[in-house]
Amino acid sequence: MELLTIGAFAKASRLSQKALRLYDELGLLAPARVDPVTGYRLYAPEQLEQARLVAWLRRLGMPLIRIQHVCKLDAASAAQEIRAFWVQVETDTAARRDLATFLIDHLSWKDPAMSPTAKPLGIRYAALSDTGVVRESNQDTAYAGSRLFAVADGFGDQGAPASAAAVDALKHLETEGIPAGNLLNVLEDAIEQAKQAVHGIAATSSSPEEAGTTLTAMLWTGSQLALVHVGDSRIYLLRDGELFQITHDHTMVQSMVDEGRLSLEEAASHPQRSLLIRALGQGADATHDMRLHDAQQGDRYLLCSDGLSTVVSTEEVRRVLSEISDPEPAVRELITLANGSGGPDNVSCVVADVMELQQ
């Protein structure tokens, strides 16, 4: 079969001649023959399929090194790799979207407290952490104060001090005045301090790369809650009797669900469901989610470690939060349910209620 010149091949594949020369140099798409006299690159018509695949993958924004890998796979494996890449793109986009939403809300938000008809809101809260039935020690930390609510789930031989250090690094937010225009920077600085504190603890571990913690926290600003989250602890919102999970688990199993490789039912019993892909610790991906929530009177927030969410059903959690009005007995009942379901892990809960302040 007659070979195509680089010009003809570029036109047929919708790749530029410059791109074809680059892909040849990288070993991604070598010509079928190079004329020994002129040095012209010549391509076989059957190479068009691979060239078009490369063109489409470049349009997706896939890096060349990853395209090189995809082109070596069979069709089914290549499809799986492209799906995984696109899930990561959507995850990254979602993180940027959350940040954009945070900034838009923060810059355009009008404080309802400035309205003479606005009802001043306050928070009542309770926090409790328990070792559980199976574990010998508690590596969780749960905290609730007048403005800060946090849960951290430590892991490794320094898990307990790591989780405590992460939460302690945020506690100054309780007392420091935060200028309205500086909330984002203050939160970023606090998370950076938490990361450094955990790194310091992990450095004392016999296995530094295996020591760290999750961190999920909310900061009350008076009428909004600023959320920061890394790991698989969770925040739920009970509003008008409906329960919503407002954080996304940073676990390998959750990423497989996102990619369509696991169903929710399969994920619930997967042996690696607690394997984190984001956390605070040495060598860990500490990329955190950040959001703002406008609070409404009657809202109830639950922060919990996976010692609750993996053994107590969402419906049972909703029932307890709906039926028990005071935060303290609510957190006690949730922990009782977790321990009654075998208590295989440490369990921590924080319940925070948004309520009208009494004049």
XYZ file of C-alpha atoms in Angstrom:
359
model
C 0.000 0.000 0.000
C 1.327 3.441 -0.974
C 2.747 5.482 1.869
C 1.494 8.999 2.602
C 3.711 12.055 2.735
C 3.753 13.941 6.027
C 1.621 16.656 4.416
C -1.046 14.217 3.251
C -0.948 12.338 6.550
C -1.276 15.580 8.528
C -4.336 16.564 6.517
C -5.963 13.136 6.911
C -5.215 12.874 10.632
C -5.961 16.526 11.460
C -2.585 16.867 13.106
C -0.113 19.539 12.076
C 3.197 18.586 10.510
C 4.914 20.229 13.476
C 2.947 17.971 15.868
C 3.798 14.888 13.804
C 7.500 15.720 13.943
C 7.259 16.164 17.738
C 5.400 12.875 18.185
C 8.071 11.142 16.117
C 10.824 12.563 18.330
C 8.949 11.368 21.429
C 8.416 7.899 19.986
C 4.657 8.400 20.192
C 3.894 8.170 16.481
C 6.905 7.116 14.419
C 6.609 7.252 10.601
C 6.458 3.980 8.711
C 9.536 5.027 6.733
C 11.996 7.873 6.510
C 13.453 8.525 3.063
C 17.227 7.988 3.434
C 18.017 10.682 0.863
C 15.537 13.484 1.550
C 14.725 12.673 5.206
C 11.015 12.996 4.415
C 8.712 11.166 6.803
C 6.272 8.764 5.193
C 3.293 7.224 6.936
C 1.184 4.128 6.324
C -2.587 4.608 5.927
C -3.190 2.126 8.768
C -1.462 4.574 11.143
C -4.321 7.035 10.713
C -6.418 5.402 13.430
C -3.720 5.860 16.045
C -2.982 9.394 14.823
C -6.643 10.372 15.129
C -6.746 8.875 18.636
C -3.728 10.985 19.578
C -5.442 14.073 18.131
C -8.610 13.487 20.138
C -6.695 12.790 23.342
C -4.769 16.033 22.888
C -8.094 17.833 22.510
C -9.084 16.321 25.856
C -5.968 17.906 27.335
C -4.255 14.603 28.135
C -0.480 14.964 28.648
C 1.704 13.391 25.976
C 3.325 10.957 28.400
C -0.097 9.589 29.326
C -1.171 9.422 25.659
C 1.931 7.344 25.024
C 0.739 4.902 27.680
C -2.851 4.798 26.354
C -1.703 4.048 22.804
C 0.062 0.901 23.992
C -3.111 -0.537 25.560
C -5.838 -2.709 24.084
C -9.134 -0.976 23.348
C -10.861 -1.939 26.616
C -7.922 -0.919 28.782
C -7.477 2.312 26.833
C -11.131 3.183 27.374
C -10.720 2.569 31.117
C -7.629 4.773 31.228
C -9.421 7.599 29.401
C -12.366 7.296 31.791
C -10.026 7.529 34.787
C -8.276 10.565 33.281
C -11.545 12.350 32.691
C -12.769 11.643 36.216
C -9.592 13.298 37.489
C -10.207 16.276 35.193
C -13.753 16.612 36.516
C -12.502 16.288 40.095
C -9.928 19.016 39.537
C -12.541 21.157 37.800
C -14.966 20.625 40.672
C -12.300 21.742 43.142
C -11.701 24.902 41.127
C -15.455 25.400 40.786
C -15.838 25.182 44.565
C -13.085 27.757 44.978
C -14.679 30.018 42.363
C -18.046 29.667 44.098
C -16.382 30.430 47.431
C -14.835 33.599 46.009
C -18.023 34.724 44.244
C -20.138 34.131 47.339
C -17.564 35.775 49.564
C -17.186 38.880 47.405
C -20.864 39.378 46.561
C -22.442 38.248 49.819
C -24.514 40.762 51.779
C -24.458 40.213 55.529
C -28.059 39.687 56.684
C -27.034 41.066 60.044
C -26.977 44.493 58.372
C -30.715 44.230 57.769
C -32.862 45.650 60.588
C -35.312 42.766 60.140
C -32.685 39.997 60.255
C -32.796 37.627 63.192
C -29.391 37.190 64.841
C -28.272 33.578 64.672
C -26.163 31.563 67.057
C -24.838 28.023 67.412
C -25.335 25.395 70.093
C -23.130 22.367 69.903
C -21.677 19.204 71.405
C -18.698 16.987 70.588
C -17.809 13.470 71.671
C -15.143 10.941 70.697
C -15.022 7.266 71.681
C -12.461 4.491 71.283
C -15.082 2.037 70.041
C -15.326 -1.651 70.867
C -12.371 -3.122 68.959
C -9.534 -0.582 69.035
C -7.244 -0.285 72.061
C -6.653 3.459 71.717
C -8.427 6.465 70.255
C -6.708 8.234 67.350
C -9.671 10.540 66.640
C -10.014 14.124 67.796
C -13.366 15.891 68.004
C -13.737 19.555 68.920
C -16.595 22.030 69.204
C -16.280 25.628 70.359
C -18.132 28.889 69.920
C -16.912 29.248 66.311
C -14.891 26.164 65.334
C -16.119 22.591 64.837
C -13.694 19.879 63.763
C -13.153 16.136 63.464
C -9.800 14.542 62.638
C -9.139 10.817 62.230
C -5.481 9.938 62.759
C -3.660 6.931 61.340
C -0.284 5.279 61.803
C 1.652 4.909 65.038
C 1.410 8.675 65.630
C -2.233 8.978 64.593
C -3.522 10.320 67.917
C -1.040 13.204 68.231
C -1.386 13.915 64.492
C -5.152 14.375 64.713
C -4.812 16.473 67.870
C -2.139 18.648 66.267
C -4.282 19.288 63.183
C -7.229 20.464 65.253
C -5.053 22.462 67.655
C -3.634 24.382 64.679
C -7.140 25.697 63.942
C -8.164 26.663 67.463
C -6.775 30.186 67.213
C -9.673 30.861 64.808
C -11.951 30.771 67.860
C -10.610 33.976 69.326
C -9.009 35.908 66.482
C -11.060 38.533 64.737
C -11.273 37.748 61.017
C -11.783 40.729 58.678
C -14.633 39.999 56.274
C -12.378 40.331 53.232
C -9.699 38.029 54.613
C -11.628 34.833 55.351
C -10.165 32.806 52.479
C -6.577 33.739 53.342
C -7.115 33.039 57.028
C -8.475 29.569 56.286
C -5.648 28.786 53.854
C -3.088 29.860 56.444
C -4.764 27.745 59.129
C -4.756 24.649 56.917
C -1.089 25.228 56.097
C -0.353 25.441 59.827
C -2.248 22.182 60.358
C -0.226 20.500 57.589
C 3.051 21.632 59.096
C 1.981 20.516 62.580
C 1.096 17.055 61.282
C 4.370 16.825 59.351
C 6.212 17.561 62.585
C 4.373 14.774 64.384
C 4.837 12.327 61.492
C 8.580 12.952 61.540
C 8.730 11.300 64.980
C 7.028 8.146 63.683
C 8.878 4.922 62.988
C 7.148 5.041 59.570
C 6.748 8.768 58.757
C 5.034 8.134 55.404
C 2.329 6.100 57.126
C 1.394 8.601 59.839
C -1.125 11.382 59.369
C -4.735 12.401 59.739
C -7.890 13.486 58.006
C -9.290 16.916 58.859
C -12.831 18.158 58.425
C -13.800 21.465 59.988
C -16.312 24.309 59.882
C -15.828 27.889 61.020
C -18.886 29.877 62.105
C -18.744 33.503 60.931
C -22.049 34.649 62.417
C -24.330 33.780 59.527
C -22.212 31.498 57.357
C -20.145 28.364 57.850
C -16.823 28.067 56.039
C -15.927 24.414 55.404
C -12.496 22.857 54.900
C -12.135 19.144 54.243
C -9.464 16.579 53.419
C -9.901 12.821 53.877
C -12.939 10.669 54.601
C -14.470 12.210 57.693
C -17.798 13.742 56.705
C -20.168 16.653 57.185
C -23.913 16.152 56.913
C -26.579 18.843 56.878
C -30.078 18.174 58.207
C -32.429 20.783 56.734
C -36.227 20.560 56.724
C -36.049 16.881 57.686
C -33.758 15.932 54.780
C -30.175 14.767 55.333
C -27.479 15.802 52.851
C -23.816 14.758 52.769
C -21.978 17.975 51.894
C -18.426 16.605 51.741
C -16.907 14.195 49.247
C -14.812 11.280 50.511
C -11.191 11.382 49.375
C -10.774 7.600 49.174
C -9.686 5.148 46.499
C -13.054 3.415 46.624
C -14.961 6.689 46.198
C -12.811 7.492 43.165
C -13.715 4.071 41.736
C -17.398 4.861 42.290
C -16.908 8.217 40.559
C -15.287 6.423 37.618
C -18.180 3.960 37.375
C -15.966 1.009 38.306
C -17.888 0.258 41.525
C -21.506 0.597 42.552
C -22.446 2.210 45.866
C -23.442 -1.231 47.147
C -20.066 -2.726 46.181
C -18.234 0.236 47.704
C -19.953 -0.236 51.066
C -18.323 -3.648 51.548
C -15.085 -3.114 49.631
C -12.049 -4.253 51.668
C -10.144 -1.062 50.782
C -12.963 1.394 51.440
C -10.835 3.269 54.003
C -7.799 3.682 51.731
C -7.239 7.437 51.521
C -6.036 9.317 48.459
C -5.895 12.647 50.310
C -4.840 13.361 53.898
C -2.512 15.472 56.006
C 0.872 13.787 56.381
C 4.318 13.450 54.877
C 4.137 12.540 51.207
C 0.311 12.696 51.181
C -1.830 14.694 48.776
C -3.167 17.344 51.146
C -5.363 19.132 48.588
C -8.394 20.291 50.541
C -11.932 21.190 49.591
C -13.262 24.569 50.693
C -16.838 25.863 50.593
C -19.142 28.445 52.162
C -22.606 27.589 53.481
C -25.271 30.160 54.182
C -26.795 29.122 57.486
C -30.516 28.998 58.081
C -32.314 28.901 61.370
C -33.075 25.270 62.175
C -30.095 23.821 60.278
C -28.265 20.990 62.013
C -24.734 20.006 61.008
C -23.042 16.705 61.844
C -19.299 16.236 61.541
C -18.203 12.622 62.009
C -15.309 10.255 61.466
C -15.765 7.156 59.322
C -16.200 5.142 62.521
C -19.816 6.300 62.339
C -20.512 6.504 58.608
C -19.203 3.019 57.760
C -21.369 1.155 60.283
C -24.503 3.272 60.844
C -26.897 3.767 57.940
C -27.703 7.225 56.632
C -31.356 6.677 57.530
C -30.470 5.880 61.146
C -28.296 8.991 61.311
C -31.156 11.067 59.918
C -33.568 9.573 62.449
C -31.349 10.401 65.422
C -30.669 13.938 64.229
C -34.370 14.500 63.579
C -35.719 13.032 66.812
C -33.204 14.144 69.448
C -33.323 17.907 69.747
C -30.335 18.603 72.015
C -26.835 18.176 70.544
C -25.285 16.361 73.515
C -27.717 13.421 73.731
C -27.698 13.299 69.917
C -23.928 12.714 69.729
C -24.151 10.163 72.537
C -26.859 8.222 70.710
C -24.889 8.221 67.449
C -21.829 6.812 69.188
C -23.989 4.244 70.973
C -25.339 3.129 67.579
C -21.807 2.812 66.153
C -20.651 0.732 69.096
C -23.835 -1.320 68.963
C -22.961 -2.157 65.342
C -19.654 -3.674 66.425
C -17.687 -0.487 67.034
C -14.807 -1.601 64.777
C -13.196 1.833 64.742
C -12.841 4.972 66.813
C -15.928 7.133 66.379
C -16.250 10.896 66.743
C -19.231 13.183 66.288
C -19.883 16.917 66.471
C -23.430 18.254 66.236
C -23.953 21.983 65.684
C -27.400 23.608 65.561
C -28.107 26.995 63.990
C -30.659 28.808 66.130
C -32.084 32.253 66.721
C -30.366 34.129 69.518
C -32.634 35.194 72.349
C -32.837 38.985 72.636
